[in-house]
Coordinates of C-alpha atoms in Angstrom, one line a residue:
X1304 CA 18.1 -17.7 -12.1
X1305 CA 16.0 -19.9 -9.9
X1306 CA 12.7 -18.6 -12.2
X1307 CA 14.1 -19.6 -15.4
X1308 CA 14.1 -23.7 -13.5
X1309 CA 11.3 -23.1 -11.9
X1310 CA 9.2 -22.3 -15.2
X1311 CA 11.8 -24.9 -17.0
X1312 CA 12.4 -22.5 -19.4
X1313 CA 16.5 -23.8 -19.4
X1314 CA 18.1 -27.2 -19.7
X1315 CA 20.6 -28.3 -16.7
X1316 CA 22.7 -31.5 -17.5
X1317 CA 25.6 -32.2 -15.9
X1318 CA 25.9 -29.1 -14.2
X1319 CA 25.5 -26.8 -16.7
X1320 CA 22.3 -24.6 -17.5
X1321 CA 21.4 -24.3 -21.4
X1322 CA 19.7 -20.9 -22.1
X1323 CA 17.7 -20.1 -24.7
X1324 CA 18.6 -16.4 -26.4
X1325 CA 15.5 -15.4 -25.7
X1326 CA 16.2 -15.8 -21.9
X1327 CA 19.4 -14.1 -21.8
X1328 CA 18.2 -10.4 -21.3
X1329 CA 16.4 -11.2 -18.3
X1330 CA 19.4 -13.0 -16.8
X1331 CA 21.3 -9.8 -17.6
X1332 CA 18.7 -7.4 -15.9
X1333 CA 18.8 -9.4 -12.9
X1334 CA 23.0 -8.8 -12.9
X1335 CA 22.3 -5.5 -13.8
X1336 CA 20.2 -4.8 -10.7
X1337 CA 22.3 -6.8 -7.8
X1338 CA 25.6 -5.1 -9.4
X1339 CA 23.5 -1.5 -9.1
X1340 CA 21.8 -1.8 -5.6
X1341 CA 25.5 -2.8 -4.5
X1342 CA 26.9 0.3 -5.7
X1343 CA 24.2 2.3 -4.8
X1344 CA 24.5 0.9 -0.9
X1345 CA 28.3 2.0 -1.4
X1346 CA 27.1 5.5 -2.1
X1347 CA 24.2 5.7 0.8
X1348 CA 27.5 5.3 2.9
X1349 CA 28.8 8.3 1.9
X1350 CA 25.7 10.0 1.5
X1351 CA 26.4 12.1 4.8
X1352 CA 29.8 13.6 3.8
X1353 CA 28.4 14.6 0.5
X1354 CA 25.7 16.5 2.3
X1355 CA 28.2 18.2 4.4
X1356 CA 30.7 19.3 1.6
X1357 CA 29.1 23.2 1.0
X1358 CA 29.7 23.0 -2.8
X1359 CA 27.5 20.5 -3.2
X1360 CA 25.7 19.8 -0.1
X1361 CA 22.6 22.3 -0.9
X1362 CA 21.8 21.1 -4.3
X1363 CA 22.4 17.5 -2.7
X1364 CA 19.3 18.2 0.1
X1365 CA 17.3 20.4 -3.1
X1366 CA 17.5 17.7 -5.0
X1367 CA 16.2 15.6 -1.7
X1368 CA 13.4 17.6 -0.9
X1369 CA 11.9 18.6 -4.4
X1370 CA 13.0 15.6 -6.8
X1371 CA 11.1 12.9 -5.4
X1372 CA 8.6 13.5 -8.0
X1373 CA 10.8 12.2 -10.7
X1374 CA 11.4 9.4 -9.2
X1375 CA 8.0 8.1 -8.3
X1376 CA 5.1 7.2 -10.3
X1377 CA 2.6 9.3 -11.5
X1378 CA -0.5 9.9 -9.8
X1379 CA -3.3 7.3 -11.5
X1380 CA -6.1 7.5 -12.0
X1381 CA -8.4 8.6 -9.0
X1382 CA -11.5 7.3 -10.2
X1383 CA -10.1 3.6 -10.7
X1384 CA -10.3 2.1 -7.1
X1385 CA -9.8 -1.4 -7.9
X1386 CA -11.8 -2.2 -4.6
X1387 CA -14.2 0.2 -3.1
X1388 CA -13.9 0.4 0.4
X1389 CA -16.9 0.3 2.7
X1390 CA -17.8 -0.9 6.3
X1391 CA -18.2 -4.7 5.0
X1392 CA -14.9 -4.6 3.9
X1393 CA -12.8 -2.5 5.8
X1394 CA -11.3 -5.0 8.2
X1395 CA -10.4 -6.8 5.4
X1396 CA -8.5 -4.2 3.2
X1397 CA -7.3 -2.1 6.3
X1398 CA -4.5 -4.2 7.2
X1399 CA -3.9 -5.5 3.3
X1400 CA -4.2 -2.0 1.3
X1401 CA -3.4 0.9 3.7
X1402 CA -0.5 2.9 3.7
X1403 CA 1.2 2.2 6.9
X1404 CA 0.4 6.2 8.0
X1405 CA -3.1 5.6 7.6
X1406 CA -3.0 1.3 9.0
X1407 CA -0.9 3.1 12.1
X1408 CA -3.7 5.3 13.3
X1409 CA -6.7 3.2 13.1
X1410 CA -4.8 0.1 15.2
X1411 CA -3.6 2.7 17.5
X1412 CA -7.0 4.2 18.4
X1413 CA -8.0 0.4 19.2
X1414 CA -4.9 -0.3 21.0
X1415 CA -5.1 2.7 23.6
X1416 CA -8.9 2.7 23.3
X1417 CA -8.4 6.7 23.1
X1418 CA -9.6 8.8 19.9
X1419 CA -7.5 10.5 17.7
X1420 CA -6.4 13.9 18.5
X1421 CA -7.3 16.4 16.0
X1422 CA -4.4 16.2 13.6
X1423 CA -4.7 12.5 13.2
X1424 CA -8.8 12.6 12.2
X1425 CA -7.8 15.3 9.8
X1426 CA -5.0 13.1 8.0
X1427 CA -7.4 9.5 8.0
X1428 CA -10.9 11.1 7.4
X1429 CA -10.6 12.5 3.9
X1430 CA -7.9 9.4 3.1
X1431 CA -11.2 6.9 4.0
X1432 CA -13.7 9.0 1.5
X1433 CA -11.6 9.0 -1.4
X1434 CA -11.0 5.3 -0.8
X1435 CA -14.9 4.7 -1.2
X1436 CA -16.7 5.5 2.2
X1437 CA -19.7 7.2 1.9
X1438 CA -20.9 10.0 4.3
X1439 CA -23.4 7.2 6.1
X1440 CA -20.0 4.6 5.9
X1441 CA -18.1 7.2 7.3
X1442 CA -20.6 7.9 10.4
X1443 CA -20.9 4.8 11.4
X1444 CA -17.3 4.2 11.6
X1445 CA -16.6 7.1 13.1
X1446 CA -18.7 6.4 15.7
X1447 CA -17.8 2.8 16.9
X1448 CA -14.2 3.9 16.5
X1449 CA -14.3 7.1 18.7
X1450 CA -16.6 5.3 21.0
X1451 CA -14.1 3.0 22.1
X1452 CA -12.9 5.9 24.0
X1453 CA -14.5 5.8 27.4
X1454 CA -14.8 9.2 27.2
X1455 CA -16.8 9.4 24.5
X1456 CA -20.3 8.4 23.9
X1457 CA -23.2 8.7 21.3
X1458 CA -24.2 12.2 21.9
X1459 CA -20.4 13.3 22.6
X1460 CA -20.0 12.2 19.0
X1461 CA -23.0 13.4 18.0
X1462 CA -22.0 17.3 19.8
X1463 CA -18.4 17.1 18.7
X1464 CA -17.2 15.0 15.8
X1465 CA -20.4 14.4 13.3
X1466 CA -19.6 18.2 11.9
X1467 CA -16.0 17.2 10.9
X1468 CA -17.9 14.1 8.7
X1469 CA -20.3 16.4 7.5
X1470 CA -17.5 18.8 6.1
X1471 CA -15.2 16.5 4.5
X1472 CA -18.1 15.3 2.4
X1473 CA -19.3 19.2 1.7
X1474 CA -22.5 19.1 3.6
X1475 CA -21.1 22.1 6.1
X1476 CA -18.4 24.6 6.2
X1477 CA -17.2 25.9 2.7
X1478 CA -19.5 23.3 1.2
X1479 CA -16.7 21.7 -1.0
X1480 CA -15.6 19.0 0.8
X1481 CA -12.2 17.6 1.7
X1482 CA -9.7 16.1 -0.6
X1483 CA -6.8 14.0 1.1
X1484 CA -3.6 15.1 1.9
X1485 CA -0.5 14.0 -0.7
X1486 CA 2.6 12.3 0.9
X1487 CA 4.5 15.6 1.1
X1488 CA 1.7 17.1 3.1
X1489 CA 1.8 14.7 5.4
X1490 CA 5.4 13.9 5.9
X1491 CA 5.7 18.0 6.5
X1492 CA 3.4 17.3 9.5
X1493 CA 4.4 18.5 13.1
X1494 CA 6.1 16.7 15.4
X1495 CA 3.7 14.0 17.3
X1496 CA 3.5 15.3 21.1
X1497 CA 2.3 13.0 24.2
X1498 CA -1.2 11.4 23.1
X1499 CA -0.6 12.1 19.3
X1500 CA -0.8 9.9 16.2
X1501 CA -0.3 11.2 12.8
X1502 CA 2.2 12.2 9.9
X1503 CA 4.5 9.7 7.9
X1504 CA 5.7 6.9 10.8
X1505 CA 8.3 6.6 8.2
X1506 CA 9.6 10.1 9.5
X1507 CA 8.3 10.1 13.2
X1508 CA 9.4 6.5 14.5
X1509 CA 12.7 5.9 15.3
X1510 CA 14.6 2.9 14.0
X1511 CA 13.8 0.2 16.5
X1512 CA 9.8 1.4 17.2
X1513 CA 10.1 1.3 13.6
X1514 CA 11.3 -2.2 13.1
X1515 CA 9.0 -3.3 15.8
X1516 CA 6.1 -2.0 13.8
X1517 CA 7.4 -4.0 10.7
X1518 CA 7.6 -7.1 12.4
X1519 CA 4.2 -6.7 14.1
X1520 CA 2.9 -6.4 10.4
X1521 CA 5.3 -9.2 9.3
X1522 CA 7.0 -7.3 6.7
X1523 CA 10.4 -9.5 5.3
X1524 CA 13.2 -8.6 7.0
X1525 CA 14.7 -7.9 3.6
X1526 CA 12.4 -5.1 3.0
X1527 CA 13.0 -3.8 6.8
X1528 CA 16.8 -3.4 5.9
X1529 CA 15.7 -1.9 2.5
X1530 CA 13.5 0.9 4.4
X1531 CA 16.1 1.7 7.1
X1532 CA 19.2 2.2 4.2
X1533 CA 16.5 4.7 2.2
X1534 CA 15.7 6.2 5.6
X1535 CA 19.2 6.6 7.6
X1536 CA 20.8 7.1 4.6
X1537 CA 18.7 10.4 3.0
X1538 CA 15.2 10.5 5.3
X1539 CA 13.8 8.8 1.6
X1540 CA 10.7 8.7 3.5
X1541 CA 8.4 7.9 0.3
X1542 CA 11.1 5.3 -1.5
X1543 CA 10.6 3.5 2.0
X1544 CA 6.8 4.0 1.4
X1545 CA 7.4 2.1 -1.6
X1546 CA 9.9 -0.6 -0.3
X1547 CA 6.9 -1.4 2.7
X1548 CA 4.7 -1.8 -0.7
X1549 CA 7.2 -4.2 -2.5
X1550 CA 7.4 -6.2 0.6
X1551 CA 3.5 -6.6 1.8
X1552 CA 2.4 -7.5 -2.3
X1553 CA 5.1 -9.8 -3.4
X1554 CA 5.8 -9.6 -6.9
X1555 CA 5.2 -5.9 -7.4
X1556 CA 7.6 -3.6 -8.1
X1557 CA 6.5 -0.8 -6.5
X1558 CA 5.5 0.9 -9.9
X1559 CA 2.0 2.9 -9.5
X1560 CA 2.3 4.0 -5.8
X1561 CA 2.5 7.2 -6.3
X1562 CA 2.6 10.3 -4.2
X1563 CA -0.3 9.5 -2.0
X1564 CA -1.6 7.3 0.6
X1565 CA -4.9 6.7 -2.0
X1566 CA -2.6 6.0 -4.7
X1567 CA -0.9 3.5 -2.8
X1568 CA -4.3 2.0 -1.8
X1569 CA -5.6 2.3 -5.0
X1570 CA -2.8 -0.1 -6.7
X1571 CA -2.6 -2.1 -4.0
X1572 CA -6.2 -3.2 -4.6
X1573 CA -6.2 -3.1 -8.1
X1574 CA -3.1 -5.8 -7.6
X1575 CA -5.3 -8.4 -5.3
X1576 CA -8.2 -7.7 -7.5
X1577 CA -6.1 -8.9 -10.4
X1578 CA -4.8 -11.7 -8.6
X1579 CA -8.3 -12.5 -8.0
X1580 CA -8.9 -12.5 -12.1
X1581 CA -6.1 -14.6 -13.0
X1582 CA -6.8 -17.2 -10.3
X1583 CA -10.7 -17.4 -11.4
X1584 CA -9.1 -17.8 -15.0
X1585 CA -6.7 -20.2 -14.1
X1586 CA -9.1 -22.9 -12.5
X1587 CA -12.0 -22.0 -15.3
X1588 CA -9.0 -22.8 -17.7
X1589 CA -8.0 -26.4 -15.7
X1590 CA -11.6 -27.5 -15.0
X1591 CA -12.0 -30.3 -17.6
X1592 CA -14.9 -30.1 -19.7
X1593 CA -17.7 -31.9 -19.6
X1594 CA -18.1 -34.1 -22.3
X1595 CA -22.5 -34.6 -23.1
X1596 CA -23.4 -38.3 -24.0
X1597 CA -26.7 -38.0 -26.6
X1598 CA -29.4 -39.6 -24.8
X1599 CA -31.1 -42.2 -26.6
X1600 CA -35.3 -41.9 -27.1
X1601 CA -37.2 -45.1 -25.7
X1602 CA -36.8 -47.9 -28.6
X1603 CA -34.0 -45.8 -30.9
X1604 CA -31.4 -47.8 -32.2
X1605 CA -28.5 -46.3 -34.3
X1606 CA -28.5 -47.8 -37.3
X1607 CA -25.6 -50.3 -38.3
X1608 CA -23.4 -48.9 -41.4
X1609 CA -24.3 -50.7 -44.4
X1610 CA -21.4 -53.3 -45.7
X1611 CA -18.8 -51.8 -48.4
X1612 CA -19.6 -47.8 -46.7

């Protein structure tokens, strides 16, 4: 394992590595997991026979459709942001902590300098006030972000969009505000038509728009393969979620996510705000310390040991 030289936690001489007992579990994990992604790539391939085989087909696509919740993680805690988003941050956590549904419809609003369509403000609005924004945060981005539209200006915005801020945060309507939509909502989304952005893009790009969009982000190819597989092989649409995770916070493992685009920006900033801690931890740990000299008064003299002390 190249971590184990890396960390010099074995001996190499003369070809051979030394491993301490201690190490041997994790070299067996690793085998454990390359010889069981290998099989399980063996059984995506014949994921599409076993679908069609009527004695097991419909508890197969059951199984699909409902068990996903066993194999995510639990929902955390919604109250723990790691990083509360607001308007002084946003372009900074937007392209590092968003779920790719929600990163896809802000840039495409800016690309085509046309708003969102109905569906898509309903899907990113509640999504940005769980994250942190307040109802003033909210406004103001609302505003410069519809306003990009030619076709909309301050009192268009003003006539017909400030009500749709004013009810996710309770102020109109039912008065009880809008919670965001869970992953299964939103993968269950219609169809996009001409003009539309919203739902999972996991689900509503095909492969190569999807790849492009990867590579735009500069995802690893390694995880690009990873999310096609979970997609063409099952429509795994969340377990791709989570591979796109895996590959745009490297050393994660994906545990945490959850089944919800705040979950998934919830760990992602609790991850770079604990990167942030070790590394402040780290170089308060390497600064060397300061050594203080006693300074002498005017005309004091340190007395010489006596002889034989």
């Amino acid at each position: 394992d190249p971590k184990l030289i890396a960390s010099r936690r074995l001996v190499v001489v003369g070809g051979n590595a030394y491993v301490p007992s201690i190490a041997l579990k994790q070299i067996l994990a690793k085998r454990y997991r390359d010889a069981l992604a290998g099989t399980l790539e063996v059984a995506f391939q014949g994921l599409p026979t076993a679908l069609a085989d009527p004695r097991i087909g419909g508890f197969l696509r059951d199984l699909q459709d409902y068990g996903l919740q066993l194999l995510v993680a639990k929902v955390t805690n919604s109250e723990d942001l790691g990083e509360t988003l607001t308007m002084e941050n946003v372009e900074e956590l937007m392209p590092r902590s968003f779920p790719p549904c929600m990163r896809r419809l802000v840039e495409r609003q800016r690309e085509t300098k046309k708003h969102l369509k109905h569906a898509g403000r309903l899907q990113l609005r509640p999504f940005l006030k769980d994250c942190g924004f307040t109802i003033e945060d909210s406004y103001k981005f609302w505003k410069q972000e519809l306003c990009r539209d030619s076709t909309v200006d301050a009192a268009s915005f003003e006539k017909n969009y400030a009500y749709d801020v004013d009810h996710t945060y309770g102020k109109k309507g039912h008065l009880q505000g809008q919670n965001s939509f869970g992953c299964p909502k939103i993968i269950g989304f219609p169809a996009e038509s001409a003009g539309q952005c919203h739902g999972c893009i996991f689900k509503n790009l095909d492969t190569p728009a999807l790849r492009q969009q990867m590579h735009k982000w500069k995802v690893p190819e390694r995880s690009v393969l990873e999310m096609e597989k979970l997609i063409n092989h099952g429509k795994h649409f969340q377990l791709a979620c989570i591979e796109y995770f895996k590959g745009i916070h490297p050393g994660h493992e994906g545990d945490g996510v959850g089944n919800s685009p705040g979950d998934f920006y919830r760990e992602s900033s609790r991850h770079y705000t604990k990167k942030k801690e070790q590394a402040a931890a780290a170089q308060t740990a390497g600064s060397p310390a300061t050594k203080v000299r006693p300074v002498e008064s005017p005309g004091q003299r340190v007395a010489a040991p006596a002889a034989g002390a």
